[in-house]
PDB file of C-alpha atoms in Angstrom:
ATOM      1  CA  MET A   1     177.779 -28.601 -47.693  1.00 67.00           C
ATOM      2  CA  SER A   2     180.685 -30.648 -48.954  1.00 88.00           C
ATOM      3  CA  HIS A   3     184.365 -29.817 -49.201  1.00 93.00           C
ATOM      4  CA  VAL A   4     186.085 -29.297 -52.539  1.00 95.00           C
ATOM      5  CA  VAL A   5     189.750 -28.570 -53.144  1.00 96.00           C
ATOM      6  CA  VAL A   6     190.301 -26.067 -55.964  1.00 96.00           C
ATOM      7  CA  THR A   7     193.671 -25.533 -57.621  1.00 97.00           C
ATOM      8  CA  ALA A   8     194.618 -22.851 -60.143  1.00 96.00           C
ATOM      9  CA  VAL A   9     198.000 -22.373 -61.791  1.00 97.00           C
ATOM     10  CA  GLY A  10     199.128 -19.844 -64.366  1.00 96.00           C
ATOM     11  CA  ARG A  11     201.532 -17.034 -65.201  1.00 96.00           C
ATOM     12  CA  ASP A  12     201.469 -14.521 -62.383  1.00 96.00           C
ATOM     13  CA  ARG A  13     199.566 -11.309 -63.016  1.00 94.00           C
ATOM     14  CA  PRO A  14     197.311  -8.964 -61.055  1.00 94.00           C
ATOM     15  CA  GLY A  15     193.707 -10.083 -60.614  1.00 93.00           C
ATOM     16  CA  ILE A  16     194.009 -13.867 -60.289  1.00 95.00           C
ATOM     17  CA  VAL A  17     192.898 -14.046 -56.650  1.00 95.00           C
ATOM     18  CA  ALA A  18     190.063 -11.601 -57.227  1.00 95.00           C
ATOM     19  CA  ALA A  19     188.818 -13.480 -60.307  1.00 95.00           C
ATOM     20  CA  VAL A  20     188.861 -16.903 -58.652  1.00 96.00           C
ATOM     21  CA  THR A  21     187.338 -15.811 -55.354  1.00 95.00           C
ATOM     22  CA  ARG A  22     184.628 -13.835 -57.165  1.00 95.00           C
ATOM     23  CA  VAL A  23     183.448 -17.018 -58.861  1.00 95.00           C
ATOM     24  CA  LEU A  24     183.469 -18.881 -55.559  1.00 95.00           C
ATOM     25  CA  VAL A  25     181.377 -16.150 -53.914  1.00 95.00           C
ATOM     26  CA  ASP A  26     178.938 -16.211 -56.829  1.00 95.00           C
ATOM     27  CA  GLU A  27     178.672 -20.005 -56.467  1.00 94.00           C
ATOM     28  CA  GLY A  28     177.788 -19.659 -52.758  1.00 94.00           C
ATOM     29  CA  CYS A  29     181.045 -21.203 -51.557  1.00 95.00           C
ATOM     30  CA  ASN A  30     182.883 -20.386 -48.355  1.00 94.00           C
ATOM     31  CA  LEU A  31     186.712 -20.334 -48.351  1.00 93.00           C
ATOM     32  CA  GLU A  32     188.229 -22.340 -45.513  1.00 92.00           C
ATOM     33  CA  ASP A  33     191.921 -23.105 -46.023  1.00 91.00           C
ATOM     34  CA  THR A  34     194.110 -21.490 -48.666  1.00 92.00           C
ATOM     35  CA  SER A  35     197.715 -21.552 -49.801  1.00 93.00           C
ATOM     36  CA  MET A  36     199.083 -19.387 -52.595  1.00 94.00           C
ATOM     37  CA  THR A  37     202.578 -18.699 -53.882  1.00 93.00           C
ATOM     38  CA  ILE A  38     204.635 -17.559 -56.862  1.00 93.00           C
ATOM     39  CA  LEU A  39     207.345 -19.857 -58.222  1.00 90.00           C
ATOM     40  CA  ARG A  40     209.493 -18.612 -61.099  1.00 89.00           C
ATOM     41  CA  GLY A  41     206.714 -16.305 -62.286  1.00 93.00           C
ATOM     42  CA  GLN A  42     203.988 -18.956 -62.009  1.00 96.00           C
ATOM     43  CA  PHE A  43     201.197 -18.277 -59.522  1.00 96.00           C
ATOM     44  CA  ALA A  44     199.737 -21.347 -57.794  1.00 96.00           C
ATOM     45  CA  MET A  45     196.784 -21.431 -55.451  1.00 96.00           C
ATOM     46  CA  MET A  46     195.083 -24.242 -53.563  1.00 96.00           C
ATOM     47  CA  LEU A  47     191.823 -23.605 -51.764  1.00 96.00           C
ATOM     48  CA  VAL A  48     189.567 -25.776 -49.629  1.00 95.00           C
ATOM     49  CA  VAL A  49     186.015 -24.504 -49.957  1.00 95.00           C
ATOM     50  CA  ASP A  50     182.636 -25.399 -48.531  1.00 94.00           C
ATOM     51  CA  VAL A  51     180.274 -25.962 -51.444  1.00 94.00           C
ATOM     52  CA  PRO A  52     176.505 -25.558 -51.028  1.00 93.00           C
ATOM     53  CA  ALA A  53     174.203 -28.520 -51.531  1.00 91.00           C
ATOM     54  CA  GLY A  54     173.432 -29.169 -55.166  1.00 91.00           C
ATOM     55  CA  ARG A  55     176.800 -27.886 -56.411  1.00 91.00           C
ATOM     56  CA  GLY A  56     179.807 -30.083 -57.031  1.00 91.00           C
ATOM     57  CA  PRO A  57     183.376 -30.033 -58.294  1.00 94.00           C
ATOM     58  CA  ALA A  58     182.342 -30.189 -61.950  1.00 95.00           C
ATOM     59  CA  ASP A  59     180.119 -27.112 -61.486  1.00 94.00           C
ATOM     60  CA  LEU A  60     182.959 -25.171 -59.856  1.00 94.00           C
ATOM     61  CA  GLU A  61     185.549 -26.242 -62.406  1.00 95.00           C
ATOM     62  CA  SER A  62     183.283 -25.194 -65.262  1.00 95.00           C
ATOM     63  CA  ALA A  63     182.439 -21.830 -63.700  1.00 95.00           C
ATOM     64  CA  LEU A  64     186.066 -21.104 -62.824  1.00 95.00           C
ATOM     65  CA  SER A  65     187.420 -22.142 -66.216  1.00 93.00           C
ATOM     66  CA  GLY A  66     184.948 -19.898 -68.016  1.00 92.00           C
ATOM     67  CA  ALA A  67     185.359 -16.866 -65.793  1.00 93.00           C
ATOM     68  CA  THR A  68     189.167 -17.059 -65.679  1.00 92.00           C
ATOM     69  CA  ALA A  69     189.831 -17.995 -69.323  1.00 92.00           C
ATOM     70  CA  HIS A  70     191.304 -14.529 -69.952  1.00 93.00           C
ATOM     71  CA  LEU A  71     193.929 -15.319 -67.281  1.00 94.00           C
ATOM     72  CA  ASP A  72     194.977 -18.608 -68.978  1.00 93.00           C
ATOM     73  CA  LEU A  73     194.745 -20.572 -65.724  1.00 95.00           C
ATOM     74  CA  LEU A  74     194.758 -24.337 -65.383  1.00 95.00           C
ATOM     75  CA  VAL A  75     191.902 -24.926 -62.920  1.00 96.00           C
ATOM     76  CA  THR A  76     190.868 -28.161 -61.220  1.00 96.00           C
ATOM     77  CA  ALA A  77     188.266 -28.989 -58.573  1.00 96.00           C
ATOM     78  CA  ARG A  78     187.989 -32.236 -56.655  1.00 95.00           C
ATOM     79  CA  GLU A  79     185.653 -33.251 -53.847  1.00 93.00           C
ATOM     80  CA  ILE A  80     187.411 -34.221 -50.645  1.00 91.00           C
ATOM     81  CA  GLY A  81     184.263 -34.861 -48.641  1.00 70.00           C
ATOM     82  CA  ASP A  82     184.207 -34.159 -44.965  1.00 65.00           C
ATOM     83  CA  ASP A  83     187.087 -36.462 -44.064  1.00 56.00           C
ATOM     84  CA  THR A  84     189.657 -33.704 -43.815  1.00 48.00           C
ATOM     85  CA  GLY A  85     190.567 -34.093 -40.216  1.00 50.00           C
ATOM     86  CA  ASP A  86     192.775 -36.897 -39.055  1.00 49.00           C
ATOM     87  CA  GLY A  87     195.372 -37.005 -41.806  1.00 46.00           C
ATOM     88  CA  THR A  88     195.099 -40.775 -42.255  1.00 46.00           C
ATOM     89  CA  GLY A  89     192.989 -40.710 -45.397  1.00 45.00           C
ATOM     90  CA  ASP A  90     191.198 -43.807 -44.160  1.00 45.00           C
ATOM     91  CA  GLY A  91     187.755 -42.258 -44.029  1.00 45.00           C
ATOM     92  CA  THR A  92     187.611 -42.106 -40.245  1.00 44.00           C
ATOM     93  CA  GLY A  93     188.343 -38.394 -39.807  1.00 47.00           C
ATOM     94  CA  ASP A  94     185.999 -36.250 -37.803  1.00 47.00           C
ATOM     95  CA  GLY A  95     185.712 -33.575 -40.482  1.00 49.00           C
ATOM     96  CA  THR A  96     187.021 -30.791 -38.288  1.00 50.00           C
ATOM     97  CA  GLY A  97     189.991 -29.996 -40.505  1.00 55.00           C
ATOM     98  CA  LYS A  98     192.417 -30.173 -37.595  1.00 57.00           C
ATOM     99  CA  GLU A  99     196.139 -30.707 -38.150  1.00 59.00           C
ATOM    100  CA  PRO A 100     197.688 -34.185 -37.958  1.00 67.00           C
ATOM    101  CA  GLU A 101     198.544 -35.517 -34.509  1.00 80.00           C
ATOM    102  CA  GLY A 102     202.096 -34.930 -33.311  1.00 90.00           C
ATOM    103  CA  ASP A 103     204.434 -32.223 -32.129  1.00 92.00           C
ATOM    104  CA  PRO A 104     205.244 -29.277 -34.437  1.00 94.00           C
ATOM    105  CA  TRP A 105     208.933 -28.984 -35.400  1.00 95.00           C
ATOM    106  CA  THR A 106     210.791 -27.132 -38.115  1.00 96.00           C
ATOM    107  CA  VAL A 107     213.581 -28.469 -40.322  1.00 97.00           C
ATOM    108  CA  SER A 108     215.863 -25.901 -41.988  1.00 96.00           C
ATOM    109  CA  VAL A 109     218.276 -26.824 -44.786  1.00 96.00           C
ATOM    110  CA  TYR A 110     220.825 -24.467 -46.375  1.00 95.00           C
ATOM    111  CA  GLY A 111     223.646 -25.162 -48.805  1.00 94.00           C
ATOM    112  CA  ALA A 112     224.772 -25.537 -52.381  1.00 89.00           C
ATOM    113  CA  ASP A 113     222.015 -26.750 -54.679  1.00 86.00           C
ATOM    114  CA  ARG A 114     222.239 -30.305 -55.981  1.00 86.00           C
ATOM    115  CA  PRO A 115     219.753 -32.985 -57.047  1.00 88.00           C
ATOM    116  CA  GLY A 116     218.300 -35.139 -54.283  1.00 91.00           C
ATOM    117  CA  ILE A 117     218.130 -32.754 -51.313  1.00 94.00           C
ATOM    118  CA  VAL A 118     214.329 -32.721 -51.053  1.00 95.00           C
ATOM    119  CA  TYR A 119     214.080 -36.457 -51.700  1.00 95.00           C
ATOM    120  CA  GLY A 120     216.764 -37.283 -49.139  1.00 95.00           C
ATOM    121  CA  VAL A 121     215.227 -35.239 -46.350  1.00 96.00           C
ATOM    122  CA  ALA A 122     211.631 -36.242 -47.184  1.00 96.00           C
ATOM    123  CA  SER A 123     212.566 -39.935 -47.300  1.00 96.00           C
ATOM    124  CA  LEU A 124     214.340 -39.782 -43.955  1.00 97.00           C
ATOM    125  CA  LEU A 125     211.333 -38.075 -42.360  1.00 97.00           C
ATOM    126  CA  ALA A 126     208.826 -40.477 -43.913  1.00 96.00           C
ATOM    127  CA  GLY A 127     210.837 -43.439 -42.640  1.00 96.00           C
ATOM    128  CA  ARG A 128     210.356 -42.174 -39.093  1.00 95.00           C
ATOM    129  CA  GLY A 129     206.651 -41.425 -39.444  1.00 95.00           C
ATOM    130  CA  VAL A 130     207.225 -37.658 -39.526  1.00 96.00           C
ATOM    131  CA  ASN A 131     204.540 -35.863 -41.545  1.00 96.00           C
ATOM    132  CA  ILE A 132     205.551 -32.873 -43.701  1.00 95.00           C
ATOM    133  CA  VAL A 133     202.908 -30.201 -43.120  1.00 93.00           C
ATOM    134  CA  ASP A 134     204.486 -27.437 -45.237  1.00 92.00           C
ATOM    135  CA  LEU A 135     207.579 -27.298 -47.425  1.00 93.00           C
ATOM    136  CA  THR A 136     209.124 -24.252 -49.080  1.00 92.00           C
ATOM    137  CA  THR A 137     212.305 -24.050 -51.135  1.00 91.00           C
ATOM    138  CA  ARG A 138     214.074 -21.045 -52.607  1.00 89.00           C
ATOM    139  CA  VAL A 139     217.409 -20.204 -54.137  1.00 88.00           C
ATOM    140  CA  ILE A 140     218.694 -17.199 -52.223  1.00 88.00           C
ATOM    141  CA  GLY A 141     221.912 -15.203 -52.260  1.00 84.00           C
ATOM    142  CA  ASP A 142     223.336 -13.553 -55.362  1.00 85.00           C
ATOM    143  CA  PRO A 143     223.948 -15.088 -58.813  1.00 83.00           C
ATOM    144  CA  ALA A 144     227.647 -15.544 -58.040  1.00 85.00           C
ATOM    145  CA  HIS A 145     226.902 -17.269 -54.716  1.00 84.00           C
ATOM    146  CA  PRO A 146     223.483 -18.994 -54.861  1.00 86.00           C
ATOM    147  CA  VAL A 147     222.306 -20.812 -51.750  1.00 91.00           C
ATOM    148  CA  TYR A 148     219.566 -23.441 -51.724  1.00 92.00           C
ATOM    149  CA  ALA A 149     217.217 -22.940 -48.785  1.00 95.00           C
ATOM    150  CA  MET A 150     214.502 -25.362 -47.699  1.00 95.00           C
ATOM    151  CA  LEU A 151     212.149 -24.918 -44.763  1.00 95.00           C
ATOM    152  CA  LEU A 152     209.839 -27.706 -43.626  1.00 96.00           C
ATOM    153  CA  ASP A 153     207.119 -27.590 -40.994  1.00 94.00           C
ATOM    154  CA  VAL A 154     206.725 -31.139 -39.759  1.00 96.00           C
ATOM    155  CA  SER A 155     204.635 -33.085 -37.290  1.00 95.00           C
ATOM    156  CA  VAL A 156     206.741 -35.483 -35.215  1.00 96.00           C
ATOM    157  CA  PRO A 157     204.819 -38.425 -33.704  1.00 95.00           C
ATOM    158  CA  ALA A 158     204.363 -38.248 -29.943  1.00 92.00           C
ATOM    159  CA  GLY A 159     207.043 -40.259 -28.178  1.00 92.00           C
ATOM    160  CA  ALA A 160     209.462 -40.135 -31.114  1.00 94.00           C
ATOM    161  CA  ASP A 161     213.183 -39.920 -30.306  1.00 95.00           C
ATOM    162  CA  VAL A 162     213.808 -36.325 -31.422  1.00 96.00           C
ATOM    163  CA  ALA A 163     217.516 -36.462 -30.540  1.00 96.00           C
ATOM    164  CA  GLU A 164     217.958 -39.498 -32.808  1.00 96.00           C
ATOM    165  CA  LEU A 165     216.012 -37.744 -35.570  1.00 97.00           C
ATOM    166  CA  ALA A 166     218.207 -34.641 -35.256  1.00 96.00           C
ATOM    167  CA  ALA A 167     221.353 -36.799 -35.330  1.00 97.00           C
ATOM    168  CA  ARG A 168     220.188 -38.633 -38.458  1.00 97.00           C
ATOM    169  CA  LEU A 169     219.317 -35.338 -40.177  1.00 97.00           C
ATOM    170  CA  SER A 170     222.776 -34.022 -39.308  1.00 96.00           C
ATOM    171  CA  GLU A 171     224.372 -37.164 -40.740  1.00 97.00           C
ATOM    172  CA  LEU A 172     222.309 -36.802 -43.937  1.00 96.00           C
ATOM    173  CA  ALA A 173     223.254 -33.120 -44.183  1.00 96.00           C
ATOM    174  CA  GLY A 174     226.906 -34.160 -44.168  1.00 95.00           C
ATOM    175  CA  GLU A 175     226.245 -36.622 -46.999  1.00 95.00           C
ATOM    176  CA  LEU A 176     224.426 -33.921 -49.012  1.00 94.00           C
ATOM    177  CA  GLY A 177     226.931 -31.153 -48.243  1.00 92.00           C
ATOM    178  CA  VAL A 178     224.355 -28.862 -46.634  1.00 95.00           C
ATOM    179  CA  ASP A 179     223.527 -27.548 -43.166  1.00 96.00           C
ATOM    180  CA  CYS A 180     220.400 -29.006 -41.571  1.00 96.00           C
ATOM    181  CA  THR A 181     218.805 -28.173 -38.240  1.00 95.00           C
ATOM    182  CA  LEU A 182     215.743 -29.432 -36.380  1.00 96.00           C
ATOM    183  CA  HIS A 183     214.082 -27.144 -33.862  1.00 94.00           C
ATOM    184  CA  PRO A 184     210.700 -26.698 -32.164  1.00 93.00           C
ATOM    185  CA  SER A 185     208.276 -24.645 -34.230  1.00 91.00           C
ATOM    186  CA  GLU A 186     207.232 -21.180 -33.201  1.00 78.00           C
ATOM    187  CA  ALA A 187     203.623 -20.686 -32.204  1.00 66.00           C
ATOM    188  CA  ASP A 188     201.337 -20.949 -35.232  1.00 62.00           C
ATOM    189  CA  ILE A 189     199.993 -17.428 -35.635  1.00 59.00           C
ATOM    190  CA  LEU A 190     198.127 -16.776 -38.854  1.00 59.00           C
TER     191      LEU A 190
END
C-alpha cells in the first residue's frame, strides 16, 4: 500500500461525496484522513487514502475524473508515500500519520474584514516556529454588520514562550484592528 492525497473541487451539489468514495471503494482504497468544506457554494474535499499495490495516483485520477464527470469536479491525485508522520517533509517520518510535535493551541481572530489579516497572523506564527494545523475563516454577522472570523488550530513548539506569543498576537491585532486571542485547545474529539 502507498498513500495518495486526492483533492476534488466543484460547485456544491448532492452526491459528490458518494460519487468520489464509491470510486475509491471500487479501486480497493481505504480512506484514512479527510477534510471537506463548502466555501461560497464550492465544495472542496481532500482525502488521504491507502492505495493497493499496483495502483497509483494516475489510475485514481483517471477513474475519478471519468466517474465524476457529470459533477464537473476538478480532481487531482498525488502520491505522498509513507512519510506522512513527522511534519518535516524531510523523508524521515515514521509513516504513522501522527500530528506534528508541539502543544495544541487555538488562535481566534474577530473584526472588520480587511486585506492582510491571514498573512499577518500566519507570518507571525511562522516566525516563531508555530505550525498551523487547521485554519478556517468565515464572514459572520448580518450584511449591515459583517464580521470577519478566523480560527486557527496551531502546534506551538515545546518550550516556546507562550506569553510572549500571546503578547505579540495582541500587538498585531491592534495593528490590524481586530481582536485576537490565544488559548489552549480543547481535547481533540473527532
